[in-house]
PDB file of C-alpha atoms in Angstrom:
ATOM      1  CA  UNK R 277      88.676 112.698 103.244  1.00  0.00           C
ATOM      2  CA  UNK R 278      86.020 112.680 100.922  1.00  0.00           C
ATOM      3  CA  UNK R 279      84.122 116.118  99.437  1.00  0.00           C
ATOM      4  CA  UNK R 280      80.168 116.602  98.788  1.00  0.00           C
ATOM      5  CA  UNK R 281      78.309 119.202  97.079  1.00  0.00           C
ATOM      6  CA  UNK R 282      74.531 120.250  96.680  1.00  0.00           C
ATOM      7  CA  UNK R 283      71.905 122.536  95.290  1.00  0.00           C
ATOM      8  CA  UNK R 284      68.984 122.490  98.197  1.00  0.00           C
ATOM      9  CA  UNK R 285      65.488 123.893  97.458  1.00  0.00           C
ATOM     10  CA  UNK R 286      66.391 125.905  94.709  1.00  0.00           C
ATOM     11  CA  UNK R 287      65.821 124.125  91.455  1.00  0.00           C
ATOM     12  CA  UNK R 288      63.189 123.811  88.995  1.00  0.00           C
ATOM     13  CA  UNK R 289      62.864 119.953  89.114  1.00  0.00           C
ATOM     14  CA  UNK R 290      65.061 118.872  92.126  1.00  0.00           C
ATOM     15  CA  UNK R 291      64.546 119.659  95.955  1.00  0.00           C
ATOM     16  CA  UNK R 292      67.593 118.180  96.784  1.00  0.00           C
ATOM     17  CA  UNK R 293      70.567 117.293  94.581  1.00  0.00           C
ATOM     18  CA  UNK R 294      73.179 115.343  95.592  1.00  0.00           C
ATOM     19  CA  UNK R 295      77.510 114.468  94.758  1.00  0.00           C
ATOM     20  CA  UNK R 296      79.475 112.930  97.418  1.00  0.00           C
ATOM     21  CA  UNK R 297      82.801 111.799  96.535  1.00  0.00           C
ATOM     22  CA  UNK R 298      83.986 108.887  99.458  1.00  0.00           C
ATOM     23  CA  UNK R 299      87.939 108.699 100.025  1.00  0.00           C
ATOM     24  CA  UNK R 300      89.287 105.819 102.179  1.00  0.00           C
ATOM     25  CA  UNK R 301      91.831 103.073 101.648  1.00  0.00           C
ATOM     26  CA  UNK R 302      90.818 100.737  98.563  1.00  0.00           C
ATOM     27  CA  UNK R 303      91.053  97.428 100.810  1.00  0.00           C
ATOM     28  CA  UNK R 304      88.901  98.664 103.580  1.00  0.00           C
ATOM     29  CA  UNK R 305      86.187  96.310 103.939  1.00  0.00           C
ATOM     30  CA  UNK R 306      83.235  97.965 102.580  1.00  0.00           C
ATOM     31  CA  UNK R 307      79.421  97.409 101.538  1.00  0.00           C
ATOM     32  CA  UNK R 308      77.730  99.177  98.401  1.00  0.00           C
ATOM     33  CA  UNK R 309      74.619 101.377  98.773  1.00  0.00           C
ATOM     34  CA  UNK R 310      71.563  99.052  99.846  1.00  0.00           C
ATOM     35  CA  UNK R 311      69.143  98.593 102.755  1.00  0.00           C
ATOM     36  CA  UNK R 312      70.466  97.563 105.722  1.00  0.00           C
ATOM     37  CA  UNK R 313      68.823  97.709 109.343  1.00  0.00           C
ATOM     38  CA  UNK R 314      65.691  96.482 110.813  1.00  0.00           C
ATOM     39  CA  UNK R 315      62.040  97.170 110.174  1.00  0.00           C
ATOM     40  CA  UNK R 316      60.980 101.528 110.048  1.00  0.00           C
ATOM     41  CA  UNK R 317      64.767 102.024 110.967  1.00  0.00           C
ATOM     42  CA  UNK R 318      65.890 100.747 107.411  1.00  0.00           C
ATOM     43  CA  UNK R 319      68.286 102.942 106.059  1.00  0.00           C
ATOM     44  CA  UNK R 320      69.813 103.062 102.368  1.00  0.00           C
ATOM     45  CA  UNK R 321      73.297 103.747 102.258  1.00  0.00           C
ATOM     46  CA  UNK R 322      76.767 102.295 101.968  1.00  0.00           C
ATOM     47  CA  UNK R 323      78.526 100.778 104.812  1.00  0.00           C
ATOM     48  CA  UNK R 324      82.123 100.506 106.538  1.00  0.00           C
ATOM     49  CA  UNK R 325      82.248  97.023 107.301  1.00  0.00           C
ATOM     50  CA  UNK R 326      85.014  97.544 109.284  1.00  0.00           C
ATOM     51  CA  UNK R 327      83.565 100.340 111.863  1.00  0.00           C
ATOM     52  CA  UNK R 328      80.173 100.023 110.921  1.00  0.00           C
ATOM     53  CA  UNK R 329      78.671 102.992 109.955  1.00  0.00           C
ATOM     54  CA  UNK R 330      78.277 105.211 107.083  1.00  0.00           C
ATOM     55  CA  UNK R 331      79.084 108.654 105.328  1.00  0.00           C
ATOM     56  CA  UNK R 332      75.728 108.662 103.548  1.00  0.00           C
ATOM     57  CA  UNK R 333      72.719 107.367 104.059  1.00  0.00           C
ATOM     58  CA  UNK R 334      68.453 108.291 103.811  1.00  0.00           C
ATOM     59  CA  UNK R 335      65.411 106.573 105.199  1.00  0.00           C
ATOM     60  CA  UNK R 336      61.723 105.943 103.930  1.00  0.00           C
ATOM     61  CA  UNK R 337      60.523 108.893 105.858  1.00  0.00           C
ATOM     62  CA  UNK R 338      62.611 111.412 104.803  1.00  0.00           C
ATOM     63  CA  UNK R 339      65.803 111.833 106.918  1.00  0.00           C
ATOM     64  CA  UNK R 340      69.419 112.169 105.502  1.00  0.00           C
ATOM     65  CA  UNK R 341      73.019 112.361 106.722  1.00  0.00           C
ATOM     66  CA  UNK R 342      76.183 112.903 105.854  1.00  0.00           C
ATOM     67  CA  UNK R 343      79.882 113.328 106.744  1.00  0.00           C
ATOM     68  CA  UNK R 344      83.457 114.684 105.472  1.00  0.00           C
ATOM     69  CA  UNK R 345      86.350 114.631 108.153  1.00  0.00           C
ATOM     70  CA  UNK R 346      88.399 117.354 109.059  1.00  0.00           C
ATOM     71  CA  UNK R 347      91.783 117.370 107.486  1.00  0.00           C
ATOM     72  CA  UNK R 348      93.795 117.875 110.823  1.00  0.00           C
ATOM     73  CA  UNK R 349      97.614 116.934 111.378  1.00  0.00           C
ATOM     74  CA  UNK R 350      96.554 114.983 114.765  1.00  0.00           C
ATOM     75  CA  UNK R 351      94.164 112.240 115.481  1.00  0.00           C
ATOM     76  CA  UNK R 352      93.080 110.855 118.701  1.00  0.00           C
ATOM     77  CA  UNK R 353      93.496 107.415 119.646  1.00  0.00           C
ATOM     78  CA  UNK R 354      90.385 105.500 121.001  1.00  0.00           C
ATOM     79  CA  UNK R 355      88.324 108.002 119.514  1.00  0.00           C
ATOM     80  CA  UNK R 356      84.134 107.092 118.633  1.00  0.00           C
ATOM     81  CA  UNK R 357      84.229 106.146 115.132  1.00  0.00           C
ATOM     82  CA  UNK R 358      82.659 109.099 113.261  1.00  0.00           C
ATOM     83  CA  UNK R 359      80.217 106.998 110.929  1.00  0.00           C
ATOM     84  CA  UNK R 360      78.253 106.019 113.574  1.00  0.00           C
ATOM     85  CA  UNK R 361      77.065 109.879 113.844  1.00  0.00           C
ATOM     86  CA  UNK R 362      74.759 109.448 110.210  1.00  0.00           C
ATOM     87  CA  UNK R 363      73.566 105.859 111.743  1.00  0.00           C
ATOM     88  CA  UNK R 364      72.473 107.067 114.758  1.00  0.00           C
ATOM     89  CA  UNK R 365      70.960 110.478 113.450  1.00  0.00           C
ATOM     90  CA  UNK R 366      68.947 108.282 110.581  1.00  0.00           C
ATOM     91  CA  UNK R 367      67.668 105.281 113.697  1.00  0.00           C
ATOM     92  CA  UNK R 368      66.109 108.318 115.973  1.00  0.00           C
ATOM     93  CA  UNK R 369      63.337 110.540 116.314  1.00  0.00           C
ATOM     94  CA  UNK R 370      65.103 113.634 116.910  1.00  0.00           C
ATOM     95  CA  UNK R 371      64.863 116.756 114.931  1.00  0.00           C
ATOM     96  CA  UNK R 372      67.929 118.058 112.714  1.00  0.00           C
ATOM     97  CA  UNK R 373      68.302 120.597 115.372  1.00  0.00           C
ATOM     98  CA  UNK R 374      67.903 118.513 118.773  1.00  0.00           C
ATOM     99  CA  UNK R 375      70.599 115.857 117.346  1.00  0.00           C
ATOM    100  CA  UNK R 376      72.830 118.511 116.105  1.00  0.00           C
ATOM    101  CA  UNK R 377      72.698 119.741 120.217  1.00  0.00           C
ATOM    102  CA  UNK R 378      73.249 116.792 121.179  1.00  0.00           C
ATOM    103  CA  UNK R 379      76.299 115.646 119.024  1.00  0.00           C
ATOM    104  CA  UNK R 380      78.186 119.361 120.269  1.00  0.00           C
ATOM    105  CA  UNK R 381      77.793 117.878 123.775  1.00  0.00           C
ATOM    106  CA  UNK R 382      79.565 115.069 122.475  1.00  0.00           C
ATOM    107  CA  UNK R 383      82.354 116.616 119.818  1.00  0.00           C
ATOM    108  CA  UNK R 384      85.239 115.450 121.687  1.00  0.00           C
ATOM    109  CA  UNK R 385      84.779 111.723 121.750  1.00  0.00           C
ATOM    110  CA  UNK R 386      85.167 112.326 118.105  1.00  0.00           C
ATOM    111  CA  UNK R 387      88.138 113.166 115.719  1.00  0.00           C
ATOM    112  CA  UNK R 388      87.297 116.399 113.349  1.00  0.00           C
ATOM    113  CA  UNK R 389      84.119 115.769 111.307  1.00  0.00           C
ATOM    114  CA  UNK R 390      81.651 117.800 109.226  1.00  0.00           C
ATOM    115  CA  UNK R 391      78.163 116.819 109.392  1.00  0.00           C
ATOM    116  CA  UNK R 392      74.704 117.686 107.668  1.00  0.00           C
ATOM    117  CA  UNK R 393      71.551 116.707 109.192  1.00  0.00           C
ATOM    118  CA  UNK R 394      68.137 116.668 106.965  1.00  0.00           C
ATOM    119  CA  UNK R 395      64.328 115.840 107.204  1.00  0.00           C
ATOM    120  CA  UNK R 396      63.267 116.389 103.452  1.00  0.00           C
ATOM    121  CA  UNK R 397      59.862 116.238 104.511  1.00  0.00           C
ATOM    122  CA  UNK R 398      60.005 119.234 107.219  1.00  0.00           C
ATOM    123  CA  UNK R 399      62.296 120.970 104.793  1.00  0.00           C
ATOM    124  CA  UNK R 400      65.422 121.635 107.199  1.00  0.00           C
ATOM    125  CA  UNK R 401      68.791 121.065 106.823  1.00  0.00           C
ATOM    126  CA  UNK R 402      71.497 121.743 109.549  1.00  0.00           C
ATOM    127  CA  UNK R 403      75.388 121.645 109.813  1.00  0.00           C
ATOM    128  CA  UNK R 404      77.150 120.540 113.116  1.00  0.00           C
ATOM    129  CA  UNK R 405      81.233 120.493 113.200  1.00  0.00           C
ATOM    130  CA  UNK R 406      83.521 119.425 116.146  1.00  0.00           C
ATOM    131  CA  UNK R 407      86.020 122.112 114.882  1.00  0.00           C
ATOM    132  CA  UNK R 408      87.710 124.336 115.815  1.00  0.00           C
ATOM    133  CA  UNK R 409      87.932 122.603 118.971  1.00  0.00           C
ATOM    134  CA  UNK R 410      85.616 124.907 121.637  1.00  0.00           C
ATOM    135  CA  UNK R 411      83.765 126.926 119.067  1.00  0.00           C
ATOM    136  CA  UNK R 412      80.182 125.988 120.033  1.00  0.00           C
ATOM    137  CA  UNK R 413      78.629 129.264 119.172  1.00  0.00           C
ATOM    138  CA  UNK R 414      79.681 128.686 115.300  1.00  0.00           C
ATOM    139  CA  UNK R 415      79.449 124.772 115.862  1.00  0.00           C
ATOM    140  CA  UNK R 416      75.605 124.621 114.360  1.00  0.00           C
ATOM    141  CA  UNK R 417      74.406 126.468 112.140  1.00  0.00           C
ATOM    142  CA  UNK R 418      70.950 125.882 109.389  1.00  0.00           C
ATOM    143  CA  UNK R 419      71.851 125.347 105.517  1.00  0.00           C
ATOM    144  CA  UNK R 420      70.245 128.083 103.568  1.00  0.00           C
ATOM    145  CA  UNK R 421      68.722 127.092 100.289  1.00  0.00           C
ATOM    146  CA  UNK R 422      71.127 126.944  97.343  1.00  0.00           C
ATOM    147  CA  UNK R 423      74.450 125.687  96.341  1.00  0.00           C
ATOM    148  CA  UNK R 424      76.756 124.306  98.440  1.00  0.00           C
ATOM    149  CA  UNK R 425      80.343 122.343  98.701  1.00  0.00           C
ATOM    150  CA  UNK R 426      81.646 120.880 101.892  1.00  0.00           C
ATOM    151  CA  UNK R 427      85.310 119.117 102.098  1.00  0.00           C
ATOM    152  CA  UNK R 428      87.624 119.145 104.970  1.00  0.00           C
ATOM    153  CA  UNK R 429      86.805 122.395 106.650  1.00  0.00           C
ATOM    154  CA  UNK R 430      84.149 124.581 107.240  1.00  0.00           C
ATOM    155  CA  UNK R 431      80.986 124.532 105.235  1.00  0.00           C
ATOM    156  CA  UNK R 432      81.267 126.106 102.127  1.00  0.00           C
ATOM    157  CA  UNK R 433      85.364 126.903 102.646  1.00  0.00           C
ATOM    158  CA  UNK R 434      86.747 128.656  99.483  1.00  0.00           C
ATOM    159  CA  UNK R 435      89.721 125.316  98.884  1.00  0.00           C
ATOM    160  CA  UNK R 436      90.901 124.855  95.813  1.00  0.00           C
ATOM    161  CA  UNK R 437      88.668 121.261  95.460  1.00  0.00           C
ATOM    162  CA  UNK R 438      85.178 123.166  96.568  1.00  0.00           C
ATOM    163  CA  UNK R 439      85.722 126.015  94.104  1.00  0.00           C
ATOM    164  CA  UNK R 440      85.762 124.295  91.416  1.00  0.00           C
ATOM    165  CA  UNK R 441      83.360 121.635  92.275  1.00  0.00           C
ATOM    166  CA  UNK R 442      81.231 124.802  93.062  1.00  0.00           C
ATOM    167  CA  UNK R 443      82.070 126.248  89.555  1.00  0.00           C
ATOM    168  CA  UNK R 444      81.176 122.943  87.852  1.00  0.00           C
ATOM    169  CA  UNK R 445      78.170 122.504  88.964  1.00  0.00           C
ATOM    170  CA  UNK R 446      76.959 126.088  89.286  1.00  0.00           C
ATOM    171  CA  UNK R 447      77.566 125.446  84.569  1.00  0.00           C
ATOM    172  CA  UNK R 448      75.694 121.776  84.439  1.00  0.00           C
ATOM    173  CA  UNK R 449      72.692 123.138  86.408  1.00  0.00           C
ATOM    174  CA  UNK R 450      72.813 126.026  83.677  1.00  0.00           C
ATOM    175  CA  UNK R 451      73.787 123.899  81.073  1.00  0.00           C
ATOM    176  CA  UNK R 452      70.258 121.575  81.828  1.00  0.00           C
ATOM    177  CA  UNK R 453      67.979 124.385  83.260  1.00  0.00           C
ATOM    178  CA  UNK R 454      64.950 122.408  84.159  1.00  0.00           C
ATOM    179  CA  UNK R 455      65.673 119.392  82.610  1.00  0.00           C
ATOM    180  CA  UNK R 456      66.675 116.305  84.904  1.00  0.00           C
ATOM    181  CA  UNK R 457      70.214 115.174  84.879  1.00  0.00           C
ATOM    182  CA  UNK R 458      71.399 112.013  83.672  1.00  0.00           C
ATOM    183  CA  UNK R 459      73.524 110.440  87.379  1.00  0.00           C
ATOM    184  CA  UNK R 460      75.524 108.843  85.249  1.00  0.00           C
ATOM    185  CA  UNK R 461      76.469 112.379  83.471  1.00  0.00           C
ATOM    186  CA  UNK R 462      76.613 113.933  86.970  1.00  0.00           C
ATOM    187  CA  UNK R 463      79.348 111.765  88.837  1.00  0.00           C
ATOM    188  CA  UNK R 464      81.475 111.930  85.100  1.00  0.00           C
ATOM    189  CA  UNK R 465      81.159 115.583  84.678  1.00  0.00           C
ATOM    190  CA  UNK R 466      81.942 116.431  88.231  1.00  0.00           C
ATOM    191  CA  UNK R 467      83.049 114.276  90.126  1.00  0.00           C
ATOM    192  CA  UNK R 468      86.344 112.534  88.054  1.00  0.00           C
ATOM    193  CA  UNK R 469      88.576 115.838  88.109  1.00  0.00           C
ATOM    194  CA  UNK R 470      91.768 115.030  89.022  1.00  0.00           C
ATOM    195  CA  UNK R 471      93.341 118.606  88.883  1.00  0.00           C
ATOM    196  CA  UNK R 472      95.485 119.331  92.007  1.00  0.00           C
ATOM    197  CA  UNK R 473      96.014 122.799  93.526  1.00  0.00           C
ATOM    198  CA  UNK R 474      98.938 124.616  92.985  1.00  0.00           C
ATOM    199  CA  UNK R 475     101.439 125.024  96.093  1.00  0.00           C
ATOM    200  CA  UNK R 476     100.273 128.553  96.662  1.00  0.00           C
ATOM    201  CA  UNK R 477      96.731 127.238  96.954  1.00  0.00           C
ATOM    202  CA  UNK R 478      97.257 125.050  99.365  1.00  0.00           C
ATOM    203  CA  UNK R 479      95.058 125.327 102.640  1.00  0.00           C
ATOM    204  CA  UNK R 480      97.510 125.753 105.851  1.00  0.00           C
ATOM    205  CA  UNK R 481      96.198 122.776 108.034  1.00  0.00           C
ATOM    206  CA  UNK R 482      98.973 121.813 109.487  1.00  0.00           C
ATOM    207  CA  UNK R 483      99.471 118.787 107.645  1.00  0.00           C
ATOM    208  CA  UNK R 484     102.365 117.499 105.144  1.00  0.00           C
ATOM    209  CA  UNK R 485     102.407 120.033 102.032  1.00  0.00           C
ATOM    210  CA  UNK R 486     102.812 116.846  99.897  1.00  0.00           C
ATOM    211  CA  UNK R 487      99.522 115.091 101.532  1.00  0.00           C
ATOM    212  CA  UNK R 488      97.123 118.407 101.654  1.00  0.00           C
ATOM    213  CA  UNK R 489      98.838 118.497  97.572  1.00  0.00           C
ATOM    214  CA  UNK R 490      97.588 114.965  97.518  1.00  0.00           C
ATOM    215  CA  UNK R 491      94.416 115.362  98.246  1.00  0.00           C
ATOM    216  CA  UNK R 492      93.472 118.849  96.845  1.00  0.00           C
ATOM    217  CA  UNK R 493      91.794 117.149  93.908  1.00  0.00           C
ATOM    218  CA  UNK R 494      88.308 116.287  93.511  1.00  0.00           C
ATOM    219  CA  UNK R 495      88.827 112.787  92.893  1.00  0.00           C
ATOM    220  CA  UNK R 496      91.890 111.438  94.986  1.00  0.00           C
ATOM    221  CA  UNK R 497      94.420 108.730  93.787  1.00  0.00           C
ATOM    222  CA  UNK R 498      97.275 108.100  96.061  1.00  0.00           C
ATOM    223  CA  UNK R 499      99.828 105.272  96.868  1.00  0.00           C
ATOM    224  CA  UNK R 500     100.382 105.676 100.634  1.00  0.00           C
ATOM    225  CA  UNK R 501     102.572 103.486 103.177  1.00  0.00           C
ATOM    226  CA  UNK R 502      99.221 101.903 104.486  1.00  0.00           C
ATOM    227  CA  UNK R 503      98.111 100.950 101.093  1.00  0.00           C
ATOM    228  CA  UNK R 504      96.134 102.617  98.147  1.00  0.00           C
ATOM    229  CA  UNK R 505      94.162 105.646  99.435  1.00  0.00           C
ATOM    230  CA  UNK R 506      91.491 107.226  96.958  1.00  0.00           C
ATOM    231  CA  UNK R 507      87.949 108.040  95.875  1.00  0.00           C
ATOM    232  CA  UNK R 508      86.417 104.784  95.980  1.00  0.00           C
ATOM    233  CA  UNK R 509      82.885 105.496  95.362  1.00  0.00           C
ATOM    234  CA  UNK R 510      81.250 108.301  94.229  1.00  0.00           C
ATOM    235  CA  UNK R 511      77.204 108.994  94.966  1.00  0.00           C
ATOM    236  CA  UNK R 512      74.524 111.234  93.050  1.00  0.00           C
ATOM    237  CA  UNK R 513      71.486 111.133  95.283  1.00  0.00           C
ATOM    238  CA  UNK R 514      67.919 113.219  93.585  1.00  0.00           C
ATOM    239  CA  UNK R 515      65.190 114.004  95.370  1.00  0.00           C
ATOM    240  CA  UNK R 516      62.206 115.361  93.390  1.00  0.00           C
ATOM    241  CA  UNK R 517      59.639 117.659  94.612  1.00  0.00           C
ATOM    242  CA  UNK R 518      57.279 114.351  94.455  1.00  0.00           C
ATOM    243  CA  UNK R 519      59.380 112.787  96.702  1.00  0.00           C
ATOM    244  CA  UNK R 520      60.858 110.396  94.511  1.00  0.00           C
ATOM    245  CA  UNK R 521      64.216 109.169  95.465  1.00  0.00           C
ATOM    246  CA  UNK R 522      66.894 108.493  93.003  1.00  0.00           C
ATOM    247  CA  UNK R 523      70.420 107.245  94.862  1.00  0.00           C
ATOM    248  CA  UNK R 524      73.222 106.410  92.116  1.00  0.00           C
ATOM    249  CA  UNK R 525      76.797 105.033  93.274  1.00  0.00           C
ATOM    250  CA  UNK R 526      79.834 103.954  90.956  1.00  0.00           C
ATOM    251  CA  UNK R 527      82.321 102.428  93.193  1.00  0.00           C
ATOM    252  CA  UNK R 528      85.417 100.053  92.935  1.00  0.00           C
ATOM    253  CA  UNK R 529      85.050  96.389  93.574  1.00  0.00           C
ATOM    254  CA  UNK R 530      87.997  94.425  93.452  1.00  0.00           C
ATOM    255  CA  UNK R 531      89.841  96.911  91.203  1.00  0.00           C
ATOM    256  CA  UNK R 532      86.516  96.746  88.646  1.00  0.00           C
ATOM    257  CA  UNK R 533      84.193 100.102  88.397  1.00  0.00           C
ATOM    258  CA  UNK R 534      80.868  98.998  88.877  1.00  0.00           C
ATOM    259  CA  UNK R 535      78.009 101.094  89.563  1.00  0.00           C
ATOM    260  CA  UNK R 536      74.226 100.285  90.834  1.00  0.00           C
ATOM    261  CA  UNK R 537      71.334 102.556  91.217  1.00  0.00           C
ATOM    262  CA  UNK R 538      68.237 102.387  93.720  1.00  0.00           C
ATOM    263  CA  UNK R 539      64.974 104.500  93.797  1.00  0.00           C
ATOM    264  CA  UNK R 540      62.400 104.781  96.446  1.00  0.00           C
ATOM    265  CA  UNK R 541      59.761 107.337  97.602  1.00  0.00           C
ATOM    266  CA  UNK R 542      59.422 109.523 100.623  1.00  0.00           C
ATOM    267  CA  UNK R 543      57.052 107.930 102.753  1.00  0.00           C
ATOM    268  CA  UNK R 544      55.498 111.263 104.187  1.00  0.00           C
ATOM    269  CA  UNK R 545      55.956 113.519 101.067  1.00  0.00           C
TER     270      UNK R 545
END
């Protein structure tokens, strides 16, 4: 389902900081963060083998995209594979804006998603959801600077998982005041809690009670019918006011943690 939170042009040291938590079946083919494309269109990221595209990735010049899905009871067969939406937003031209347009034109070739759109470098960020189904008017909306968390529902939804990722981070941005953050201590300190909503806390999507109870937790660890289903990597991506990129992933290889870090800088910054 995954869950991502971050602080955006409102930090001492950090115009952008970064935690995204990816949940997906453990034997779903699956590429760590690294380049991948061809020539300009390079983009760093991870990669689903299997459909292609990505929940997180950043270029050279200064875009970035990601994507949570909508926790929904009913998916539609034969729908467009929702990575492809970062892939294709990172390969163009277009402003946040003008893609954001044009994926509402699309939202239903697509199952519920959540996606933020960013040039670094012209300082805009925008969110563009598919649901509720028909709600265009409230469909796109810009990110205002600060902190934010973004799950399975709206942007910056009060579930049990976003309030206290929220709350955690809100204390280790106090805790270092202008001081950079270790990645390492970032994904640990945040992104690892396994504390589950109570019943009464539980959003009403529709869904199983024991599945939304499931997956109420930060980091998710489930035995399901189609196999283990959990947080399989987790990402803390910095961008300085420099432009200095760095993008830090621990993931699971194999049933082995592993973890890798690359840095590059903003072409245009």
């Amino acid at each position: 389902m995954c869950i991502a939170a971050w602080i955006w042009q409102s930090h001492p040291v950090y115009k952008l900081l970064l935690v995204f938590n990816r949940d997906e079946l453990l034997d779903r083919p699956t590429k760590p963060v690294g380049w991948w494309g061809e020539g300009c269109n390079k983009i760093l990221g991870g990669r689903d083998v299997q459909g292609g595209g990505t929940w997180l990735g950043c270029t050279k010049d200064g875009r970035l995209a990601f994507l949570t899905n909508v926790l929904e009871p009913d998916v539609m067969a034969g729908a467009k594979t929702r990575g492809e939406l970062p892939v294709r937003f990172l390969q163009s031209k277009k402003s946040p804006e003008e893609f954001a347009k044009e994926v509402a034109k699309e939202a239903d070739d697509y199952n519920g998603f959540n996606l933020i759109l960013a040039d670094l470098c012209a300082n805009i960020m925008v969110y563009v959801s598919n649901r509720p189904k028909g709600e265009e008017a409230a469909s796109i909306q810009l990110v205002s600077p600060g902190l934010h968390v973004l799950s399975n529902a709206k942007l910056d939804s009060p579930w049990h998982k976003a309030q206290r990722l929220r709350k955690s981070f809100r204390e280790l941005l106090w805790k270092h005041g202008d001081e950079e953050i270790p990645p390492e201590d970032i994904v640990e300190k945040l992104m690892r809690d396994t504390t589950k909503a109570t019943k009464d806390m539980l959003p009403n999507t529709g869904c199983n009670a024991d599945w939304e109870l499931n997956l109420s937790s930060i980091f998710v660890d489930i035995d399901t019918k189609e196999g283990h289903y959990g947080t399989r990597s987790t990402d803390a991506l910095s961008v300085n006011s420099n432009g200095n990129v760095n993008f830090y992933e621990k993931y699971i290889d194999s049933g082995v943690w592993k973890d890798l870090t690359v840095e590059y800088h903003i072409m245009k910054m």
